[in-house]
Short mmCIF file of C-alpha atoms in Angstrom, two decimals:
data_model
loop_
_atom_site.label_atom_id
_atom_site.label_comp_id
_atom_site.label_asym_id
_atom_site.label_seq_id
_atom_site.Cartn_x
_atom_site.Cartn_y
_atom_site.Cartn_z
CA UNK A 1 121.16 132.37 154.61
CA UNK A 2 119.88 135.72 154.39
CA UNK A 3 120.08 139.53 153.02
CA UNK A 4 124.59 140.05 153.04
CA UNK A 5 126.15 142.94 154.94
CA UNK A 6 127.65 145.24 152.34
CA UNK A 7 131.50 146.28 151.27
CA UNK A 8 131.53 149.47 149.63
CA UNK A 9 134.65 150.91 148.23
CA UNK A 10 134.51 154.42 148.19
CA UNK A 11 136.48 157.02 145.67
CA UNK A 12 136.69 160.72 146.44
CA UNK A 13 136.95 162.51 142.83
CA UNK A 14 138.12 166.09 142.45
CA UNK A 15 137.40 167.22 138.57
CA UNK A 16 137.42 163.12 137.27
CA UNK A 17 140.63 161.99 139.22
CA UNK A 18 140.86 159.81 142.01
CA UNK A 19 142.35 161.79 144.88
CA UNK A 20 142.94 159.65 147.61
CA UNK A 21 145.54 158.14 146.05
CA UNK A 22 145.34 153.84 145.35
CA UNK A 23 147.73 151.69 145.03
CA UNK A 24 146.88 148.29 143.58
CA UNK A 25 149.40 145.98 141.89
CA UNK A 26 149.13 146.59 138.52
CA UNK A 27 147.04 149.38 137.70
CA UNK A 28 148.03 151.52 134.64
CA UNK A 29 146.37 154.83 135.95
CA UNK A 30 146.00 154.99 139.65
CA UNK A 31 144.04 157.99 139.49
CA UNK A 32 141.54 156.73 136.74
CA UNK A 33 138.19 156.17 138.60
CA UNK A 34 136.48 154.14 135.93
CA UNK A 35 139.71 151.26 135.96
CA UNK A 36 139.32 151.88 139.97
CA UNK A 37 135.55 151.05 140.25
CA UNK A 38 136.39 148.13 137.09
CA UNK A 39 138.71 146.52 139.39
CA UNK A 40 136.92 147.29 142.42
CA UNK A 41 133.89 145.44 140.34
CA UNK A 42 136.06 142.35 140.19
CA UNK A 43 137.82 142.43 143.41
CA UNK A 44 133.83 141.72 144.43
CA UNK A 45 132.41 145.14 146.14
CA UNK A 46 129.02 144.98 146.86
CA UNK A 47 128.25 148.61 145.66
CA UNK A 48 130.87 151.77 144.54
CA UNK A 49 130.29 154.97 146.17
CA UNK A 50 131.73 157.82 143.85
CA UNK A 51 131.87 161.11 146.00
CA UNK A 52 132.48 163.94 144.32
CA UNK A 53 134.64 166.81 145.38
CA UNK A 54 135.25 169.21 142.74
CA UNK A 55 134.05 172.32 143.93
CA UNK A 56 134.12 174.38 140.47
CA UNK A 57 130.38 174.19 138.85
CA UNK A 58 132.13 173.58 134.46
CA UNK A 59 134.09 169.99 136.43
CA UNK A 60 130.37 169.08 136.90
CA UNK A 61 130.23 168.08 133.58
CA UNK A 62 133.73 165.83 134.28
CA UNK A 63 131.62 164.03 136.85
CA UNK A 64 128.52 162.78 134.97
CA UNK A 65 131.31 162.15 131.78
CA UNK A 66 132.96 160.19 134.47
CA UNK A 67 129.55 158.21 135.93
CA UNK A 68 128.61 157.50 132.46
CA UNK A 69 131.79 155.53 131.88
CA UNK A 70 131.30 153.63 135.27
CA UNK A 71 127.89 152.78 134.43
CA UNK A 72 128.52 151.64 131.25
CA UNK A 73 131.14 148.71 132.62
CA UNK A 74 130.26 147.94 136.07
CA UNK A 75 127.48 146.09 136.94
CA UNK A 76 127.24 146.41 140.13
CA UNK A 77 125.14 149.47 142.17
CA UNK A 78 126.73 152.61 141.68
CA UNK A 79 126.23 155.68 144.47
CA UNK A 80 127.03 159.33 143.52
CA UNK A 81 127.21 161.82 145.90
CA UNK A 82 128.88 165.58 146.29
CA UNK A 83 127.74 168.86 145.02
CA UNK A 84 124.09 167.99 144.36
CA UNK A 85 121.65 170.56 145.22
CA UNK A 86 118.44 170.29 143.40
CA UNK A 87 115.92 167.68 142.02
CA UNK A 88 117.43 168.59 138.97
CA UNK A 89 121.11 167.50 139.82
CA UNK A 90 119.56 163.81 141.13
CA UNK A 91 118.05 163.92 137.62
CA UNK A 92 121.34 164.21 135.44
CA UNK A 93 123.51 161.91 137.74
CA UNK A 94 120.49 158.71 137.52
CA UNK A 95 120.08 159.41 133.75
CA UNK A 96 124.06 159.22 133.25
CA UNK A 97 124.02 155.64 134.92
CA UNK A 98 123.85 156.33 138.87
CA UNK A 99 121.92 153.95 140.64
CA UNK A 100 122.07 156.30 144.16
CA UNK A 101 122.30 159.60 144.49
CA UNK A 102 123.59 161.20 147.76
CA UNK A 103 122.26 164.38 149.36
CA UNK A 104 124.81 165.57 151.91
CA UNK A 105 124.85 169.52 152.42
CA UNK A 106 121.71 170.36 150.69
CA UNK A 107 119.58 168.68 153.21
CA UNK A 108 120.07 170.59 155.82
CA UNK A 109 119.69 174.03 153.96
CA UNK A 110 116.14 172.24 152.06
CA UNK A 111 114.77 169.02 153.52
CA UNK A 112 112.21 169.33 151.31
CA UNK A 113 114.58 168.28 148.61
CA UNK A 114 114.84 164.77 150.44
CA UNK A 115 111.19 164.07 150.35
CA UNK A 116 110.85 165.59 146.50
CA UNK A 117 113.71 163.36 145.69
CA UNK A 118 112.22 160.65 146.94
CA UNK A 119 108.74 161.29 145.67
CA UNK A 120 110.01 161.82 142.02
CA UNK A 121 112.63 158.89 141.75
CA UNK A 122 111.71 156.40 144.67
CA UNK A 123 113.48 156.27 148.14
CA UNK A 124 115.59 153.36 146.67
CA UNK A 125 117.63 155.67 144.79
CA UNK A 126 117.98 159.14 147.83
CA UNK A 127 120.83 158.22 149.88
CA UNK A 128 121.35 161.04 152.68
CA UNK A 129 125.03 161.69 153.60
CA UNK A 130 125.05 162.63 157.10
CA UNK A 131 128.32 163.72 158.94
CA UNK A 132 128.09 163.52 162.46
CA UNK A 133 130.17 164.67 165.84
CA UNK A 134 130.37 163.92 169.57
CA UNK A 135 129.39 166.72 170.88
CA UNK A 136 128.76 165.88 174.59
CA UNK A 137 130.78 166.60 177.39
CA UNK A 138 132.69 163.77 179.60
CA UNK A 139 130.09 162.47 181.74
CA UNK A 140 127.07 163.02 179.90
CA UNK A 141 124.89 160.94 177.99
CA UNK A 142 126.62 160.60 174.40
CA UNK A 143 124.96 162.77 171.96
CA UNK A 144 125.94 163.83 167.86
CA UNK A 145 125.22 166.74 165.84
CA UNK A 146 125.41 167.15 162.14
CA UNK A 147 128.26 169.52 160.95
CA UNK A 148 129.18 170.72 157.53
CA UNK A 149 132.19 172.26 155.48
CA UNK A 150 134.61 168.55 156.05
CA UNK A 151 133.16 168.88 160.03
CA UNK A 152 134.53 172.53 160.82
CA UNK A 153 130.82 173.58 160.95
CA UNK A 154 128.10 173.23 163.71
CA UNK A 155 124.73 172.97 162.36
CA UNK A 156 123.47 172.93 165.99
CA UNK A 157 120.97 169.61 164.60
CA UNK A 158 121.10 166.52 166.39
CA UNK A 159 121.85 163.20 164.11
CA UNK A 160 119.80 160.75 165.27
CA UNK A 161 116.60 163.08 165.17
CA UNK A 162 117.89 164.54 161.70
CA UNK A 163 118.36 160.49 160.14
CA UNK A 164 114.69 159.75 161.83
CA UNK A 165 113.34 163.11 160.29
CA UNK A 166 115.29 162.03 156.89
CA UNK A 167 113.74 158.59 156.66
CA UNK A 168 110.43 160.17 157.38
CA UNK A 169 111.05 162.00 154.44
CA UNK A 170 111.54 159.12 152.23
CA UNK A 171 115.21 158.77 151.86
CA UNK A 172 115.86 154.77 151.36
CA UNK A 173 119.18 154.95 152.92
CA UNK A 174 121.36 156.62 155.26
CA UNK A 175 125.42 157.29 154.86
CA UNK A 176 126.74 158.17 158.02
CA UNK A 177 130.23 159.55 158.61
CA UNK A 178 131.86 160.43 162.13
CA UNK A 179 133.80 163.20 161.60
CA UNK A 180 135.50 162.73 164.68
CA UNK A 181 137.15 159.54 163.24
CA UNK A 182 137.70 160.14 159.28
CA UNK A 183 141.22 159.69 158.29
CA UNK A 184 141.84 158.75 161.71
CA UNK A 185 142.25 154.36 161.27
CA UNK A 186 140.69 154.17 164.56
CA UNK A 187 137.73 152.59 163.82
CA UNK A 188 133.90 153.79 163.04
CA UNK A 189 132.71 155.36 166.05
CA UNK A 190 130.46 152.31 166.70
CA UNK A 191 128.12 154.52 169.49
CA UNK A 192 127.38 156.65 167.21
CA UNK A 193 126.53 153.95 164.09
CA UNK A 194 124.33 151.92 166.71
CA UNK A 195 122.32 155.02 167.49
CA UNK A 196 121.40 156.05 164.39
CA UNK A 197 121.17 152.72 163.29
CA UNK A 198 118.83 151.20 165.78
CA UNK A 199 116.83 154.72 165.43
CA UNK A 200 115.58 154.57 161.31
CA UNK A 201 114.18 151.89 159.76
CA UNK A 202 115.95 151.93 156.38
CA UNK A 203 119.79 151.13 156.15
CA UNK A 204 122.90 152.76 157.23
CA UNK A 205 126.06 152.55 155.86
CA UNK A 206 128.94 153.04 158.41
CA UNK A 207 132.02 155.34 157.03
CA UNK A 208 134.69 156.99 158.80
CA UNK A 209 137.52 155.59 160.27
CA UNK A 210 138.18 151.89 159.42
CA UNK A 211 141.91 151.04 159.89
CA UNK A 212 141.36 147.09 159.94
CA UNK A 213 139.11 144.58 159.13
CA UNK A 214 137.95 143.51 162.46
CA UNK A 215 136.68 147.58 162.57
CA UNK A 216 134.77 146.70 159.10
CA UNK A 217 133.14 143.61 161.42
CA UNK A 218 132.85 145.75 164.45
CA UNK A 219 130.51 148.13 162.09
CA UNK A 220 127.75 145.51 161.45
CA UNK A 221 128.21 143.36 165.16
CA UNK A 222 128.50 146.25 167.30
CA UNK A 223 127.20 149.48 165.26
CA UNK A 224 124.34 147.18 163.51
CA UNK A 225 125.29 148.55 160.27
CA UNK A 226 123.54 147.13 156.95
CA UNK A 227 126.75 148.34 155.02
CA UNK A 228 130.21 149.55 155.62
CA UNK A 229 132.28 151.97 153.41
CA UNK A 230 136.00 152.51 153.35
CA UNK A 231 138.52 153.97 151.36
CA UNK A 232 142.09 153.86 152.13
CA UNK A 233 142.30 150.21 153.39
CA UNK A 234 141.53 149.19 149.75
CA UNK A 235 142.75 151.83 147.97
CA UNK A 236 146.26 151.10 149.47
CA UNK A 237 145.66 147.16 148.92
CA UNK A 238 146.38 146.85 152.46
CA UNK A 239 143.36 144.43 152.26
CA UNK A 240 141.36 142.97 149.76
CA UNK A 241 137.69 143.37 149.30
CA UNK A 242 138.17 139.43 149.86
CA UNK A 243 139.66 139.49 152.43
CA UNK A 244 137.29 141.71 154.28
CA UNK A 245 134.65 139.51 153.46
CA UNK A 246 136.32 136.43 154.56
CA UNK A 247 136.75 138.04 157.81
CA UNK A 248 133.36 139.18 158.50
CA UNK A 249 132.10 136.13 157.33
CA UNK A 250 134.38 134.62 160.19
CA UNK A 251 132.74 136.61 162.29
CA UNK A 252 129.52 135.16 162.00
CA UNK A 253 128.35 138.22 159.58
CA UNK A 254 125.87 137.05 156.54
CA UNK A 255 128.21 137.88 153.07
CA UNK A 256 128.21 137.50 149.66
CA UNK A 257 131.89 135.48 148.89
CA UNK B 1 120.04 135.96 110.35
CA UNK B 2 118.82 139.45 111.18
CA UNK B 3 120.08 141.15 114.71
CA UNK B 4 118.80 139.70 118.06
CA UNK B 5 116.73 143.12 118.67
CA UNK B 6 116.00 143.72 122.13
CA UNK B 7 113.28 146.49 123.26
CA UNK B 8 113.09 147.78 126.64
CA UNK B 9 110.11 149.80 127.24
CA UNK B 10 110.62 153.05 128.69
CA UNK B 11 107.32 154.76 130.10
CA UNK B 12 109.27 157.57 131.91
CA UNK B 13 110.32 155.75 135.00
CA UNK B 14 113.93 156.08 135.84
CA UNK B 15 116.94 155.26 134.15
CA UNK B 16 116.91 152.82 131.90
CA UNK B 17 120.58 152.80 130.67
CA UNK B 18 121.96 150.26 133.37
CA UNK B 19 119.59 148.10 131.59
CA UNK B 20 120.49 148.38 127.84
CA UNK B 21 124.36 148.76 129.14
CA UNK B 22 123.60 145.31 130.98
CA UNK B 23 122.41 143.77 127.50
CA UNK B 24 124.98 144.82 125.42
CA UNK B 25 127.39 143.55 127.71
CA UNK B 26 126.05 140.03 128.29
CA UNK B 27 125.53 139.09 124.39
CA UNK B 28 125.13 139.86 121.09
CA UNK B 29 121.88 142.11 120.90
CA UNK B 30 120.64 144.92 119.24
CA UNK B 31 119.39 147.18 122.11
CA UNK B 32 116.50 149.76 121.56
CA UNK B 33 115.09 151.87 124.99
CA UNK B 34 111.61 153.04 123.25
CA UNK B 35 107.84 154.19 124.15
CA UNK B 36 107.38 153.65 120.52
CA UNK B 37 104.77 150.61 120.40
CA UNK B 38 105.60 149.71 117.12
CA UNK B 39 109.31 149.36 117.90
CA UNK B 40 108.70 147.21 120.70
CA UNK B 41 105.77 144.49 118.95
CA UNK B 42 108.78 144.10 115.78
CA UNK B 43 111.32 143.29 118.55
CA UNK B 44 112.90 140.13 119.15
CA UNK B 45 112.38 140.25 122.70
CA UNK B 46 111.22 142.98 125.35
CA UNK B 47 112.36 143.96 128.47
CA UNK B 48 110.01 145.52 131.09
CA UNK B 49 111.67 147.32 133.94
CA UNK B 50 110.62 149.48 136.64
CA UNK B 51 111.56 151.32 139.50
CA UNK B 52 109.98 153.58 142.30
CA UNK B 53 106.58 153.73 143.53
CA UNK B 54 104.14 151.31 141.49
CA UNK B 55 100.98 153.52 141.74
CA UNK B 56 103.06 156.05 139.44
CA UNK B 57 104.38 152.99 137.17
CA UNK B 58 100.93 151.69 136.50
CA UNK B 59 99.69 155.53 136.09
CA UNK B 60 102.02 155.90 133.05
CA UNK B 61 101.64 152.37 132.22
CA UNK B 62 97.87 152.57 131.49
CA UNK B 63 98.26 156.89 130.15
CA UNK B 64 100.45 155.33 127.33
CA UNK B 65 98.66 152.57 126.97
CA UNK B 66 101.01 149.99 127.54
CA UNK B 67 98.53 147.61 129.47
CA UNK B 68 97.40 146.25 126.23
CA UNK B 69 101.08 146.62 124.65
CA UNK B 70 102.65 143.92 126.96
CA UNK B 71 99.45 142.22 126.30
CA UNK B 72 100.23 141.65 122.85
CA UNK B 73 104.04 141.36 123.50
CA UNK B 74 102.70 137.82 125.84
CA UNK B 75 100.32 136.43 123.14
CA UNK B 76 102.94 137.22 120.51
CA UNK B 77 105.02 134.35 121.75
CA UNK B 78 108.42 136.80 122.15
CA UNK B 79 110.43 136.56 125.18
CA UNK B 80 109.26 138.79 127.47
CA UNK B 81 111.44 140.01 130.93
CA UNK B 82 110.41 142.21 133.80
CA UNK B 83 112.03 143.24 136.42
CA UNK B 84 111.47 144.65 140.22
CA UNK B 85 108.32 146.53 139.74
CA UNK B 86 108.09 145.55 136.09
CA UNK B 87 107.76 141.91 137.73
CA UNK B 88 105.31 143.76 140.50
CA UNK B 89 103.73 145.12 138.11
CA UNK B 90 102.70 141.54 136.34
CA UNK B 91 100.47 140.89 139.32
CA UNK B 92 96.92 141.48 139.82
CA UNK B 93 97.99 143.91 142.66
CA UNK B 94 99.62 145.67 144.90
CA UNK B 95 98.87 147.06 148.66
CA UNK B 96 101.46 149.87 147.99
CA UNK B 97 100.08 153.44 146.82
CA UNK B 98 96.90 152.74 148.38
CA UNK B 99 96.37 149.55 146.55
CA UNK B 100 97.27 149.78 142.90
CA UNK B 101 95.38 147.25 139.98
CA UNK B 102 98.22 145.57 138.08
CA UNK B 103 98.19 143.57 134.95
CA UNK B 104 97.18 140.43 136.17
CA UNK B 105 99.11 138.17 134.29
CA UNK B 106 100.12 136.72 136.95
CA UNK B 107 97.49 135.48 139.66
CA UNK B 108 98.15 137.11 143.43
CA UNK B 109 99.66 140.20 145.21
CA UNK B 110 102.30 142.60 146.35
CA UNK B 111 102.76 143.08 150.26
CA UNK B 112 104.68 144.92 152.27
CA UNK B 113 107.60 143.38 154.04
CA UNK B 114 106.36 142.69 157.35
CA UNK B 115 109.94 143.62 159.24
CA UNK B 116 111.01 141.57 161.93
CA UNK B 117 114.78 140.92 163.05
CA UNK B 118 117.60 138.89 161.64
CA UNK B 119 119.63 136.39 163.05
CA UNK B 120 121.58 138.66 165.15
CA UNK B 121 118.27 140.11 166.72
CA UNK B 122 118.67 143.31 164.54
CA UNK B 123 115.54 144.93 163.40
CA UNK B 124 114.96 143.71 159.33
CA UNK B 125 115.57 147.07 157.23
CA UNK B 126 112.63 148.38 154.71
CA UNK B 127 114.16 148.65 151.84
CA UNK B 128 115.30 145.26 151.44
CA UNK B 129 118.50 146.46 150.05
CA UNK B 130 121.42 144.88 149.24
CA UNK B 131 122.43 140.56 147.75
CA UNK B 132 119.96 137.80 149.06
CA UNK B 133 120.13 134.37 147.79
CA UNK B 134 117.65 133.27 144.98
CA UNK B 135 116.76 129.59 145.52
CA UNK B 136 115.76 128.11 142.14
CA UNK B 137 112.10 126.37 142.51
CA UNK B 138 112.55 124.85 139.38
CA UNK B 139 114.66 124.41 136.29
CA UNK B 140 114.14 127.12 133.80
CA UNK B 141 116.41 128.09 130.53
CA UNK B 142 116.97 131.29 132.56
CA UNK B 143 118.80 129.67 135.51
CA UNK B 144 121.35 127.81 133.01
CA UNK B 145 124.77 128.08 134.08
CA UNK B 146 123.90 129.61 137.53
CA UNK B 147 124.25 127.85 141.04
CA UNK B 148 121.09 127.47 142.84
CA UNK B 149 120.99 130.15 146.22
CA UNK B 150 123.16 132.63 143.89
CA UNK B 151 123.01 135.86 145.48
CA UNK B 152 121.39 138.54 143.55
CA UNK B 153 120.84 142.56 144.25
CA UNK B 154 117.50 143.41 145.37
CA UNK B 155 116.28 146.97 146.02
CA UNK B 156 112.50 146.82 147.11
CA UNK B 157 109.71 147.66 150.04
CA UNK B 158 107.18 145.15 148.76
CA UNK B 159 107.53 142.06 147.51
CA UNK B 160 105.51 139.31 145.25
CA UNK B 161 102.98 136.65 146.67
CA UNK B 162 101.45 134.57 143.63
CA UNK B 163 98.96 132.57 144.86
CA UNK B 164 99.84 129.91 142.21
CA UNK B 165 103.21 128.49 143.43
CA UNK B 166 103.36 126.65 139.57
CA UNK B 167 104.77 130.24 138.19
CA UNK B 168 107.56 130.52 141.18
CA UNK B 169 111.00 130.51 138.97
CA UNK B 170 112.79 131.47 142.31
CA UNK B 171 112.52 132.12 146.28
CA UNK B 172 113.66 134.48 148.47
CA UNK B 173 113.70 134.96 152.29
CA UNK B 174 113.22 138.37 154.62
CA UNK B 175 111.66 137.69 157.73
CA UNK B 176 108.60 136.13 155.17
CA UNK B 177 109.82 134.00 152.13
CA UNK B 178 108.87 135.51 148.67
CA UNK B 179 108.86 135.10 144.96
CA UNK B 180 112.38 136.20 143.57
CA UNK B 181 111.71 135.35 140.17
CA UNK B 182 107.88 134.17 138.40
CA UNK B 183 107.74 133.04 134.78
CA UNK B 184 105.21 130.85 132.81
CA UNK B 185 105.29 130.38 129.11
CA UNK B 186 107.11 133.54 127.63
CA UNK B 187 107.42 135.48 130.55
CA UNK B 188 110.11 135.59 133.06
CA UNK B 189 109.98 138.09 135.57
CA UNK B 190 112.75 139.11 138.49
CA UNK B 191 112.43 141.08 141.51
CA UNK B 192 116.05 141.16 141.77
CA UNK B 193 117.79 143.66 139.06
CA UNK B 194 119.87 141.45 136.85
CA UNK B 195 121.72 144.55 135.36
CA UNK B 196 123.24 145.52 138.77
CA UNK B 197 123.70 141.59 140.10
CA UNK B 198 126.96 141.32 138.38
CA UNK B 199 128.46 138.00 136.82
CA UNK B 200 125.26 136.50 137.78
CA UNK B 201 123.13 139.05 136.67
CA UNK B 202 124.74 139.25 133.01
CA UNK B 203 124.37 135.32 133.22
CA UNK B 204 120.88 135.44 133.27
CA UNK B 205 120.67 138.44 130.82
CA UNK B 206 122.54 136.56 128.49
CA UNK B 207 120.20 133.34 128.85
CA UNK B 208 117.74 136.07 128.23
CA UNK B 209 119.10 137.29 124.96
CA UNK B 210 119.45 133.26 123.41
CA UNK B 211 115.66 132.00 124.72
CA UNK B 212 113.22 130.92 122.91
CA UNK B 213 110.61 131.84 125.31
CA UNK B 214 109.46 128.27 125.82
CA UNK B 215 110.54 126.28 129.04
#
């Protein structure tokens, strides 16, 4: 027995409405995120990861309306990320119940936010969001770089010395997404999660990609991922947080059942 | 009967809302998040969280003078629970922040985890992050109606040697075995966080809210 792998859900939220759109038996709002992350809270997630998309500064207020009503009825760890820029954003989102906050974009333009973050509230609460592509040519030795703007933009940084540079900053965990597989159902790029991965030494969370739950198990076995985060495969009740965990457990993977 | 109040002492480190939330979910409790020492010696029972680093929680701690609060919270007799560096705090010390004095209610220290690899030969992540099991080292009213090895959510770099094994409530393993839970008398302290370790989390909260501090 020992520390359990994570499952986090995650819900993308444009101005306090799920938009990925979920599809459980039953639900009375399918767009609602607090009844999401309440039955994602029973269905037995590990953690909710709330990502915020609204782009529009007044929905801001939506959000933290929105984390305040999560907080208030799930008791389990709640990550926010999306749109924060400044100390001062981390601030609002931990006082209206977030347990995480995620730093994404703002990183890269100030990492000096990371390690005031992280000095202010503790490294157990700065997650930092890092989306990542191949960028090597066939042939070469594999190699990632961070991109921005959904993964249209080069930042010319490369992601496993930008995680090492972010945990040396003090954030307490990294969320890494391959761009090259999002939305894809292909599975994480599990090169790329085992390189990063093996490189820090605080968590990563795998996202990006999982189709099936042998990719979920193929996260933490092959990517040596502390956590994995997915989206549609729940959200679509194509599997059950259950049944994810009854797989990886299977597998040999530490869980909590 | 008058209201089961419930203070949690805020001194200004993080957000204390899971907390109260947490309470008022798990029982029947008045819940009050104060730095108002009079507010928290009339409670029925005080909770003492914590998060971040612990050389800035003791800081604040001993600038409000809450040292000497908790004090007289413990001799009082009322229930009294801490958790993750509330609990760390409870100890005579710490290594982290360039060794930090605690309260020393509880004899020993805080370490850093020491790393080392899991079973699958991967390298053992600081932070310890994420649902460990709690083994129960001994019956408590706290523990009632919760399965021994129960996985609860830790967050934490250091964790909690007491060098008197009588106060270990509970025991948890990574790569070095450590105290999970410490309690003698009125005090019960966690290094897990109850408020985020769902139905077994409010379970213990809710023990919490109906104990009469006595084991």
């Amino acid at each position: 027995m020992g520390l359990a792998k994570r499952i986090i859900p995650c819900l993308d939220v444009d101005n306090g409405r799920v938009v990925k759109g979920v599809n459980f038996v039953g639900i009375r709002d399918a767009g609602d995120p607090v009844e999401i992350a309440r039955r994602y809270n029973e269905a037995g997630a590990d953690e909710i990861t709330f990502l915020d998309i609204t782009a529009s500064h007044q929905d801001r207020d939506t959000t933290v309306h929105t984390v305040e009503q999560i907080a208030r009825e799930v008791f389990i760890p709640l990550t926010v990320g999306g749109g924060v820029r400044a100390v001062e954003d981390i601030r609002v989102l931990l006082n209206a119940g977030a347990d995480k906050v995620s730093i994404n974009t703002a990183a890269i333009h100030n990492p000096q936010l990371v390690r005031d973050a992280s000095n202010r509230f503790g490294s157990q609460c700065i997650v930092v969001a890092i989306d990542a592509r191949a960028v090597h040519a066939e042939g070469e030795s594999p190699r990632w770089e961070i991109f921005t703007h959904g993964g249209r933009k080069p930042t010319g940084i490369d992601a496993v010395q930008w995680a090492q540079k972010m945990a040396d900053y003090g954030a307490g965990e990294i969320l890494l997404t391959s761009m090259d597989r999002d939305g894809t159902k292909n599975g994480f790029d599990l090169p790329l999660t085992r390189a990063i991965s093996d490189a820090v030494p605080i968590p990563v969370i795998a996202s990006g990609g999982v189709g099936n739950l042998d990719h979920l198990a193929q996260g933490v076995l092959q990517g040596h991922a502390d956590a994995v985060l997915a989206a549609s495969i729940f959200h679509f009740a194509e599997y059950t947080v259950a049944d994810a965990k009854a797989y990886m457990a299977e597998c040999g993977i530490e869980m909590r059942l | 009967m008058s209201a089961n109040r419930v203070a949690v002492i805020d001194y200004g480190m993080g957000n204390l809302h899971s907390v109260e939330s947490a309470l008022q979910h798990a029982g029947e409790c008045e819940v009050v998040v104060t730095s108002d020492a009079e507010q928290v010696k009339s409670a029925d029972r005080v909770v003492f969280p914590g998060v971040g680093a612990i050389g800035d929680c003791m800081a604040e701690i001993r600038r409000l003078g809450f040292d000497a609060l908790i004090r007289t919270v413990i001799d009082s007799g009322a229930p009294l629970l801490g958790i993750c560096v509330g609990m760390q705090a409870l100890m005579e010390g710490s290594e982290e922040s360039g060794g930090t004095q605690g309260l020393g209610i509880f004899e020993g220290v805080v370490q850093r985890f020491p790393g080392g690899e899991d079973e699958l030969g991967n390298p053992l992540k600081i932070p310890h992050m994420g649902w460990n099991t709690v083994s129960q080292a001994q019956s408590h009213p706290l523990w009632a109606g919760i399965a021994d090895d129960t996985r609860f959510y830790f967050v934490h770099s250091y964790c909690v040697q007491p060098s008197d094994t009588a106060v270990e409530q509970g025991r948890t393993e990574y790569g070095i075995p450590f105290a999970a839970a410490v309690g003698r008398a009125n005090v019960f302290a966690t290094q897990f966080h109850p408020e985020k370790s769902h139905t077994a989390g409010l379970t213990l909260l809710a023990n919490f809210l109906t104990w009469n501090g006595q084991c």
